[in-house]
PDB file of C-alpha atoms and ligand atoms in Angstrom:
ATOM      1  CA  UNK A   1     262.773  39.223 172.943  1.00  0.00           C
ATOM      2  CA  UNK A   2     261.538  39.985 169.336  1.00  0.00           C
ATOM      3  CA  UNK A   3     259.434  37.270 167.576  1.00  0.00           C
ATOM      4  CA  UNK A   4     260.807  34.420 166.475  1.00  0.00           C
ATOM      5  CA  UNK A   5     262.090  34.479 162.763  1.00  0.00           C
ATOM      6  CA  UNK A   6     259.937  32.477 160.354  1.00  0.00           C
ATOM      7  CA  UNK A   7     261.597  30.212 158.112  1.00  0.00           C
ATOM      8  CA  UNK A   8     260.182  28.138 155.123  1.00  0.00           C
ATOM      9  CA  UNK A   9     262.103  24.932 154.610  1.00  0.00           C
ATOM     10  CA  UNK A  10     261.833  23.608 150.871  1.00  0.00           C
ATOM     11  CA  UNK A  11     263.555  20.607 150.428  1.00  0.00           C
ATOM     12  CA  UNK A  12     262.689  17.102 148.966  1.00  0.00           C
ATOM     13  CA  UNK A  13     265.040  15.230 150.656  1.00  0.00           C
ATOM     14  CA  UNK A  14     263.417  13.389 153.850  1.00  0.00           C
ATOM     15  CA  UNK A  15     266.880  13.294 155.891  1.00  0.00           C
ATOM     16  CA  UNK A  16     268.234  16.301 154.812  1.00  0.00           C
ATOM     17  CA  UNK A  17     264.910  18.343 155.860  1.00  0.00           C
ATOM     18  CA  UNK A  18     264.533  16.481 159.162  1.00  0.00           C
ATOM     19  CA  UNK A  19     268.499  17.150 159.990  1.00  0.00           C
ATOM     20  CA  UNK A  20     268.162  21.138 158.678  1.00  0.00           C
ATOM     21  CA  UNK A  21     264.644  21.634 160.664  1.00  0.00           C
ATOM     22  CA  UNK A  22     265.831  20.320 163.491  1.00  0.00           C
ATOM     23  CA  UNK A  23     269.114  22.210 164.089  1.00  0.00           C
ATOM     24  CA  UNK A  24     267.083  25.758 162.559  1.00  0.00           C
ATOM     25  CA  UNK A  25     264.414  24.678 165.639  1.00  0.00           C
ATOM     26  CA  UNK A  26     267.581  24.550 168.136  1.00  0.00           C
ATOM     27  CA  UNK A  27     268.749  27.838 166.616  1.00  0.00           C
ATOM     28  CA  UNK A  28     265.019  29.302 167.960  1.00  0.00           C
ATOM     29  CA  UNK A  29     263.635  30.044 164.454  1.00  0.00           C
ATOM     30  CA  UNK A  30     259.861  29.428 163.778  1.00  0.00           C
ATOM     31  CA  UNK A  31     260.182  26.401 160.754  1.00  0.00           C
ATOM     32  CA  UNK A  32     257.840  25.239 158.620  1.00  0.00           C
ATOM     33  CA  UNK A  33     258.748  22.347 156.435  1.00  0.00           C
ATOM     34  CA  UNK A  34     257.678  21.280 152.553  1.00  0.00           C
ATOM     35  CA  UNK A  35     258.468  18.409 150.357  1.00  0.00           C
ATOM     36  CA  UNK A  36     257.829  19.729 147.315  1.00  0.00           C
ATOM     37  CA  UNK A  37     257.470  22.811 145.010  1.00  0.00           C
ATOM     38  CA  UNK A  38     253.602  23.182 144.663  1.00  0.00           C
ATOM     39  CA  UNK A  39     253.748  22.923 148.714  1.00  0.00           C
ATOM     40  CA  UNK A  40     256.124  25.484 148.776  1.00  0.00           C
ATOM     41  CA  UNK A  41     254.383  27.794 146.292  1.00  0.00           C
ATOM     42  CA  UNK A  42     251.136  27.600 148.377  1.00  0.00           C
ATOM     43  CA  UNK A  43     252.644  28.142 152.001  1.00  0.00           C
ATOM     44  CA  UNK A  44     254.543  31.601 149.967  1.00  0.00           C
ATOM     45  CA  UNK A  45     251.395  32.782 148.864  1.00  0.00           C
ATOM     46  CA  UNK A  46     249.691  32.626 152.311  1.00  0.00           C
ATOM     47  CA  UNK A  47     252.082  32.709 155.028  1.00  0.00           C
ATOM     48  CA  UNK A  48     254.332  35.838 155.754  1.00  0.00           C
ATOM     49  CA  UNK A  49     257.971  33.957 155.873  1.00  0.00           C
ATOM     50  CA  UNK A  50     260.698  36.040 156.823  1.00  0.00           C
ATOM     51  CA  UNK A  51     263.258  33.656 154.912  1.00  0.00           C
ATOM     52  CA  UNK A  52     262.601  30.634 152.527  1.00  0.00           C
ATOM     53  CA  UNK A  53     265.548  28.312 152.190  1.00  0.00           C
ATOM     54  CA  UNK A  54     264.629  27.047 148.646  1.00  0.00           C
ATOM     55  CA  UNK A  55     266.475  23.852 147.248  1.00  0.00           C
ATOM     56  CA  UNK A  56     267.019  24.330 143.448  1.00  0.00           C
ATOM     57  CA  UNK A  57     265.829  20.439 142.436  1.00  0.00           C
ATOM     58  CA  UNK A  58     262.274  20.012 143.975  1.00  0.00           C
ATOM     59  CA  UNK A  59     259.743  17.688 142.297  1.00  0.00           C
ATOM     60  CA  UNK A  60     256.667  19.428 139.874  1.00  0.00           C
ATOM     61  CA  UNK A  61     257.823  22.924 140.277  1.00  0.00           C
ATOM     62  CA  UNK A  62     261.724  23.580 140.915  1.00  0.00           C
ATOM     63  CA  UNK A  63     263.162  26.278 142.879  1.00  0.00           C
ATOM     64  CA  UNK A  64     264.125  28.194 139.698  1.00  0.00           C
ATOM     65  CA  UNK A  65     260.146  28.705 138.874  1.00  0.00           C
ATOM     66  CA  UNK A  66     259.004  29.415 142.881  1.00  0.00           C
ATOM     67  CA  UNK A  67     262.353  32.238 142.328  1.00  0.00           C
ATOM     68  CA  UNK A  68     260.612  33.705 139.259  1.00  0.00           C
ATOM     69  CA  UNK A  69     257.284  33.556 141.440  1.00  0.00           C
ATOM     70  CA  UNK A  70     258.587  35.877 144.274  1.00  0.00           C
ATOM     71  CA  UNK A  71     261.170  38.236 142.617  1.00  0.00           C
ATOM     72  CA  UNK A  72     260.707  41.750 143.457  1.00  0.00           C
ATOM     73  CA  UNK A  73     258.705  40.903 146.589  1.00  0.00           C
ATOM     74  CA  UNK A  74     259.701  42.315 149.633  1.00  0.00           C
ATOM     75  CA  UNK A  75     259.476  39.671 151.596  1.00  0.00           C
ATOM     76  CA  UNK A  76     261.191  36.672 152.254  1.00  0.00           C
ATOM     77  CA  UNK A  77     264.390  36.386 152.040  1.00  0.00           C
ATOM     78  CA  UNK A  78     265.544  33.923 149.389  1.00  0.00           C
ATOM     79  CA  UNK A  79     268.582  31.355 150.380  1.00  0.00           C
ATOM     80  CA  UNK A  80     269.253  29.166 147.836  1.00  0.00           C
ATOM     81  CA  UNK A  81     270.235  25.142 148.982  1.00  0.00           C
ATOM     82  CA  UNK A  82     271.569  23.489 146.401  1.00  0.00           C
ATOM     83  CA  UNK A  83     273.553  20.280 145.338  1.00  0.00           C
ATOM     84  CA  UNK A  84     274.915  22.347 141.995  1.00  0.00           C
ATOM     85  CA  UNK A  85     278.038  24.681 143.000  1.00  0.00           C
ATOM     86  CA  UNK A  86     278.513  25.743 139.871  1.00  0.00           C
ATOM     87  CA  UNK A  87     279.164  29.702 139.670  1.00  0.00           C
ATOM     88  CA  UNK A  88     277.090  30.358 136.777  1.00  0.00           C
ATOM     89  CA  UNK A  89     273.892  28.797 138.742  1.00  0.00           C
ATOM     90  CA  UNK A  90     275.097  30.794 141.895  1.00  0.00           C
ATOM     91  CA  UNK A  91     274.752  34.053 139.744  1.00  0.00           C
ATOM     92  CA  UNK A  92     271.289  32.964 138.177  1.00  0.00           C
ATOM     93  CA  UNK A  93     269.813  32.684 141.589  1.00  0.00           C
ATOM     94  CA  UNK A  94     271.361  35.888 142.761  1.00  0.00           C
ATOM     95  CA  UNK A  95     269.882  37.250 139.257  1.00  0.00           C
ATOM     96  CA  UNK A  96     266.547  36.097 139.919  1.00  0.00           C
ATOM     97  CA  UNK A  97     266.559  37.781 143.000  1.00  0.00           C
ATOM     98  CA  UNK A  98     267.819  35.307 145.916  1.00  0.00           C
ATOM     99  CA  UNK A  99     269.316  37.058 148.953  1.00  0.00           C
ATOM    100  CA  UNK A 100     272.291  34.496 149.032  1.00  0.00           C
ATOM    101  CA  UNK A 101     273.272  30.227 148.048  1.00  0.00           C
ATOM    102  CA  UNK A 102     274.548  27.882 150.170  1.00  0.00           C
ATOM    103  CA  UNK A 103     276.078  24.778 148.145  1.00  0.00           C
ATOM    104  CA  UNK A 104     275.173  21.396 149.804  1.00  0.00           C
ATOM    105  CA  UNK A 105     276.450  20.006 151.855  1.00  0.00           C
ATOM    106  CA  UNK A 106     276.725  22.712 154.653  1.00  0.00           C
ATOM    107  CA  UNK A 107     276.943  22.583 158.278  1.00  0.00           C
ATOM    108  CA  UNK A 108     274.404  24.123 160.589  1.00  0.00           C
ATOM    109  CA  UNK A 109     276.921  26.646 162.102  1.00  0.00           C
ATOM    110  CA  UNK A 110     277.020  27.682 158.234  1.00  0.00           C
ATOM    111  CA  UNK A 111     273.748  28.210 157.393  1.00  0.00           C
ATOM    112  CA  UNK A 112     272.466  29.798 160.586  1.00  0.00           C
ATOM    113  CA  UNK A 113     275.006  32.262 160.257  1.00  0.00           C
ATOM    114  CA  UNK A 114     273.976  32.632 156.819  1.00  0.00           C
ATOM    115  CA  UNK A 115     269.945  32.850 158.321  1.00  0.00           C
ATOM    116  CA  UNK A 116     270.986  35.398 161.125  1.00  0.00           C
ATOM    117  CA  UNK A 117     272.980  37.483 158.516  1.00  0.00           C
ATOM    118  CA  UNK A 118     270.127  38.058 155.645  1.00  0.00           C
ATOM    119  CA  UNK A 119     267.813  38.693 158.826  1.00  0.00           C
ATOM    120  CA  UNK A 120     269.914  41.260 160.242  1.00  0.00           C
ATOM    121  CA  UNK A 121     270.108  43.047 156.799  1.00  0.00           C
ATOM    122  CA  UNK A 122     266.548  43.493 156.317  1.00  0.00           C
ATOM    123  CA  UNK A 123     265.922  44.332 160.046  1.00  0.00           C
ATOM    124  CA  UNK A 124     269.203  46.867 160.674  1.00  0.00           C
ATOM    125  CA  UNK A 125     268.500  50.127 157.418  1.00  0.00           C
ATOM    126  CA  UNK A 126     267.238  52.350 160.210  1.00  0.00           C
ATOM    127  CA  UNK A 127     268.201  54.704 157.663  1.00  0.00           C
ATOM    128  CA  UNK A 128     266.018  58.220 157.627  1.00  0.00           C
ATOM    129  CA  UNK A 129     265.404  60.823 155.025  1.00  0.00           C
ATOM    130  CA  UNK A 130     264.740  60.594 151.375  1.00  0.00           C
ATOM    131  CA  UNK A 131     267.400  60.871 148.530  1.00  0.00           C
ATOM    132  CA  UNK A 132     266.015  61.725 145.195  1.00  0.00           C
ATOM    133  CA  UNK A 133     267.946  62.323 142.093  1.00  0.00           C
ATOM    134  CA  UNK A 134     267.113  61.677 138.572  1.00  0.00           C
ATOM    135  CA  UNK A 135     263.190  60.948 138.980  1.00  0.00           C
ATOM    136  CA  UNK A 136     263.853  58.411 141.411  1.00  0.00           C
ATOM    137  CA  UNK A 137     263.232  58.739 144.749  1.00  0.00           C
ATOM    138  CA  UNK A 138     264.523  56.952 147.763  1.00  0.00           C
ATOM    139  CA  UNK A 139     262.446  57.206 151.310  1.00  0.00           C
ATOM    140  CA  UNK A 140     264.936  56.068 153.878  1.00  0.00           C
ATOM    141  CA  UNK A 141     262.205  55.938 156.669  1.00  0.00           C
ATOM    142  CA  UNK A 142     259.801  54.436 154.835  1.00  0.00           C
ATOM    143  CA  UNK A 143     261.710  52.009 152.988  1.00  0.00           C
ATOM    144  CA  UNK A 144     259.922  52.716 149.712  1.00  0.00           C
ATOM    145  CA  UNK A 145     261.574  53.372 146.319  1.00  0.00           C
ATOM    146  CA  UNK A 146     259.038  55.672 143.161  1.00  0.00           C
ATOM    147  CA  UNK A 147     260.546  55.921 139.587  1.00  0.00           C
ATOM    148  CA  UNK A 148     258.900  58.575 138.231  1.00  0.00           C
ATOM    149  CA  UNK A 149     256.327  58.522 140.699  1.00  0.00           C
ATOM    150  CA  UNK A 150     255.556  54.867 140.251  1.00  0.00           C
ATOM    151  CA  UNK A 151     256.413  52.254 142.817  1.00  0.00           C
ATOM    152  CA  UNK A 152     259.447  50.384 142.234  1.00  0.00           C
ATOM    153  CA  UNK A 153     259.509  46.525 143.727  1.00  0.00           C
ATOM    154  CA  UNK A 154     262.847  45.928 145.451  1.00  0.00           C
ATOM    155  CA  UNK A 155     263.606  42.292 146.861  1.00  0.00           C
ATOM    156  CA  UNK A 156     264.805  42.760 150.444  1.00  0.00           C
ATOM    157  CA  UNK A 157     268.569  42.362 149.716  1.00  0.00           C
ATOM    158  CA  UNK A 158     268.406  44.864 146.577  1.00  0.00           C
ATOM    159  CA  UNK A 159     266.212  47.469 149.012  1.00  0.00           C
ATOM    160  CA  UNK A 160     269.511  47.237 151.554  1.00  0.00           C
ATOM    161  CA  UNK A 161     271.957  48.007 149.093  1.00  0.00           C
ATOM    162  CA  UNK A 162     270.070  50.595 147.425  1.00  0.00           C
ATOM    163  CA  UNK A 163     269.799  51.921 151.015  1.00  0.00           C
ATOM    164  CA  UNK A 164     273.281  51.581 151.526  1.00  0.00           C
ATOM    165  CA  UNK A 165     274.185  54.094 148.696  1.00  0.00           C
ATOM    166  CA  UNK A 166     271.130  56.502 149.156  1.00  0.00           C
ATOM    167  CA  UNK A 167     271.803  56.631 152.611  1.00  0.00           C
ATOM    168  CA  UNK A 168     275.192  58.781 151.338  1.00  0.00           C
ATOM    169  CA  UNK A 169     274.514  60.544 147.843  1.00  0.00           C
ATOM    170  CA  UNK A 170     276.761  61.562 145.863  1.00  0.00           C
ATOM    171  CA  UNK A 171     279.850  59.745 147.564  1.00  0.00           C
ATOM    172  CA  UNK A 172     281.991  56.631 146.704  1.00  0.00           C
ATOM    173  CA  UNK A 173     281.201  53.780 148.505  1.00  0.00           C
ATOM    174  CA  UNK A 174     283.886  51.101 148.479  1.00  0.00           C
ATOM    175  CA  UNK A 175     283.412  47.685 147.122  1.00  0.00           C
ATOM    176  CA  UNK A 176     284.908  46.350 150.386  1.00  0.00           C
ATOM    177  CA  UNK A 177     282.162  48.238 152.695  1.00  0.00           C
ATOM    178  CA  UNK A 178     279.052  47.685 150.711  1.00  0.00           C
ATOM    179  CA  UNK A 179     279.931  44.119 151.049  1.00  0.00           C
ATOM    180  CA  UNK A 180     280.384  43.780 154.392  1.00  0.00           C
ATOM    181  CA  UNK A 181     277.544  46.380 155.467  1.00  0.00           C
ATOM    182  CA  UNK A 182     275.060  44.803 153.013  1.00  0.00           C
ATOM    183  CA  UNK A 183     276.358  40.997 153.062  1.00  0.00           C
ATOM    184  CA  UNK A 184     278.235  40.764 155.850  1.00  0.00           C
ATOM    185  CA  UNK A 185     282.266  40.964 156.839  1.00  0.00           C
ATOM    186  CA  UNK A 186     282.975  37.023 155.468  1.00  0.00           C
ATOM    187  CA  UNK A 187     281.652  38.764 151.874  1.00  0.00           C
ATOM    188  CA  UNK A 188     283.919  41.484 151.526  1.00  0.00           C
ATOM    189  CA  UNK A 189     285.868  39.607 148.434  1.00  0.00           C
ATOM    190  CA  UNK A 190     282.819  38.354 146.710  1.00  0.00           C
ATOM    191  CA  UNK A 191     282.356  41.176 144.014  1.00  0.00           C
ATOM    192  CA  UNK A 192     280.012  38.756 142.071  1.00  0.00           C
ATOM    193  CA  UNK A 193     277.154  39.566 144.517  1.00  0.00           C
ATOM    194  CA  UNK A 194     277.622  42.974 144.281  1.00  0.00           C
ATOM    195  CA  UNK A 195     277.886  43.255 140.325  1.00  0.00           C
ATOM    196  CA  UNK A 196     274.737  41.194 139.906  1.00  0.00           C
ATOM    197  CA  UNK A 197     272.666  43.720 142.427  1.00  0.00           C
ATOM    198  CA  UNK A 198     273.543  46.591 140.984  1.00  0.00           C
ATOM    199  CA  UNK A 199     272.701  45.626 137.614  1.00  0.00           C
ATOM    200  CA  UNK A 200     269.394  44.669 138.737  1.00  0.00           C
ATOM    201  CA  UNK A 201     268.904  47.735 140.535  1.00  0.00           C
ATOM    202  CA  UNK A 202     269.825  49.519 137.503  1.00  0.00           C
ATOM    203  CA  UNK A 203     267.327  47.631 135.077  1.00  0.00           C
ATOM    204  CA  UNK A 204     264.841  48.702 137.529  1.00  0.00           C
ATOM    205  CA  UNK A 205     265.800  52.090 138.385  1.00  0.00           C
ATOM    206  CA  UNK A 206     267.646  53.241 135.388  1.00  0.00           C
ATOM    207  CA  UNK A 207     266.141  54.867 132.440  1.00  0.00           C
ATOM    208  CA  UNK A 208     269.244  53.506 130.485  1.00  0.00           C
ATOM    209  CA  UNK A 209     270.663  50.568 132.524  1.00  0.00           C
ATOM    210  CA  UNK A 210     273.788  50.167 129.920  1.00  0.00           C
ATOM    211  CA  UNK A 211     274.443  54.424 130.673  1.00  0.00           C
ATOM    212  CA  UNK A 212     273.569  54.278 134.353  1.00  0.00           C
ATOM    213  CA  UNK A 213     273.244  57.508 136.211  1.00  0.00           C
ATOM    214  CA  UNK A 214     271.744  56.685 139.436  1.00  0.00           C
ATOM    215  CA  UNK A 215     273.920  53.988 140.511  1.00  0.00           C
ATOM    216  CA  UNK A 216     277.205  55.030 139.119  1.00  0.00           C
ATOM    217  CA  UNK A 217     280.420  53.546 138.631  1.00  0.00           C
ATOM    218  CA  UNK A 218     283.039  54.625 140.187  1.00  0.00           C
ATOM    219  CA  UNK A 219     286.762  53.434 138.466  1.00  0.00           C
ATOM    220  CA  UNK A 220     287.450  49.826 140.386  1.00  0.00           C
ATOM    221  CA  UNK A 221     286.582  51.530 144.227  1.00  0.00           C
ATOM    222  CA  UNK A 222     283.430  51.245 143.783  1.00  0.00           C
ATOM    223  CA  UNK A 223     279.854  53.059 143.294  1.00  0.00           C
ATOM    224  CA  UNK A 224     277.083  55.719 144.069  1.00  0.00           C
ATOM    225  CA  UNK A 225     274.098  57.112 144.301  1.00  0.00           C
ATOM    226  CA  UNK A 226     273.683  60.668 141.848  1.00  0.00           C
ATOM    227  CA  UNK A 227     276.079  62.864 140.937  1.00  0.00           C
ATOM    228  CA  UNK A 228     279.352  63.531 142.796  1.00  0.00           C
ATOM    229  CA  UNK A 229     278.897  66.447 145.728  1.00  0.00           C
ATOM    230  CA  UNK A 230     280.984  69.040 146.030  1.00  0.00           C
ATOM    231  CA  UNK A 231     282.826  69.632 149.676  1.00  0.00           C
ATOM    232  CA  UNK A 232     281.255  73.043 150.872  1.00  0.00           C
ATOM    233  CA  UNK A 233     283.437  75.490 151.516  1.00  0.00           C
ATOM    234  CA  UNK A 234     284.181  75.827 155.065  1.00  0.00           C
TER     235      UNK A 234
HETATM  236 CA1  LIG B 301     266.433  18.323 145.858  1.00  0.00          CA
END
């Protein structure tokens, strides 16, 4: 058995933590719990946390700020909590690089799914090789990313879709499959997640993220990494 998982709890509500804790516990994660945003900000900067499940309204500093704090880190995994459904908060938090948001309220079945599925992306790109194209360079193996020759920070969920493409230059990859191979099979009809990464790989990868030529679009099937390859001729 691998280590267990180690989750960051930030959540102001007293019942709600003790009733989340306690089923991620039975679920055989390693929890830690805060109360409030300074809390949370403190155990980020000194604990490695493979996941923090971040509520949006926490007391003196609120889950937007401890986002801004961590984006482009590549570790942990961000899953939003929140009380506020609202799509256009869902695609801040995605913008400001969270893995994936969970609306309260949510049952545990949920939201260990959720845990077990943004774990399983950052574990599973046993991807090798390097793809390069267009000064950017993409090392597979070593899960590192250089614009001309200068690291690039990738949260974990941008890192496995970038991997994703790289992992196939030069060909179409459907909307349908980058979904379910980078978020999972229950995502394959959210194309908000996938818009939103891209662009933010592209403002970090791109030289001109409105002209992309890295991550390319391809008509409504979807996108990829370079220029098209030709078949060889057999
Ligand atoms: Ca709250």
């Amino acid at each position: 058995m691998s280590e267990p998982a180690r989750i960051l709890l930030a959540e102001d509500d007293r019942a709600l933590r003790q009733s989340i804790a306690a089923a991620l516990r039975g679920g055989s994660f390693a929890v830690d719990v805060v109360p409030d945003g300074i809390q949370a900000t403190q155990r980020l900067r000194e604990e490695p946390y493979d996941v923090v499940l971040l509520d949006i309204g926490l007391p003196f500093v609120d889950g937007w700020q401890i986002l801004q704090e961590i984006e482009g880190r590549r570790q942990p995994s961000v899953i939003v909590i929140s009380a506020r459904g609202e799509e256009r908060d869902k695609v801040r938090a995605l913008d400001l690089g969270a893995d994936d948001y969970l609306t309260k309220p949510f049952g545990a079945d949920e939201l260990i799914a959720r845990l077990r599925a943004v774990l399983r992306r950052v574990r599973s790109t046993g991807n090798a090789g390097v793809a390069r194209f267009g000064g950017v360079v993409v090392d597979l193996s070593n899960r590192s990313v250089t614009r001309d020759d200068e690291e690039v920070r990738l949260s974990p969920t941008e890192w496995v879709l970038l991997a994703e493409l790289a992992s196939h230059p030069g060909a179409t990859r459907d909307h349908r499959t980058l979904l379910a191979r980078v978020w999972g099979p229950a995502y394959v009809g959210d194309r908000n997640y996938l818009r939103t990464f891209v662009q933010r790989l592209r403002r970090k990868l791109e030289k001109d993220p409105a002209n992309p030529v890295i991550i390319v679009t391809v008509g409504h099937q979807g996108y990829r990494f370079g220029p098209v390859t030709l078949p060889r001729d057999r």
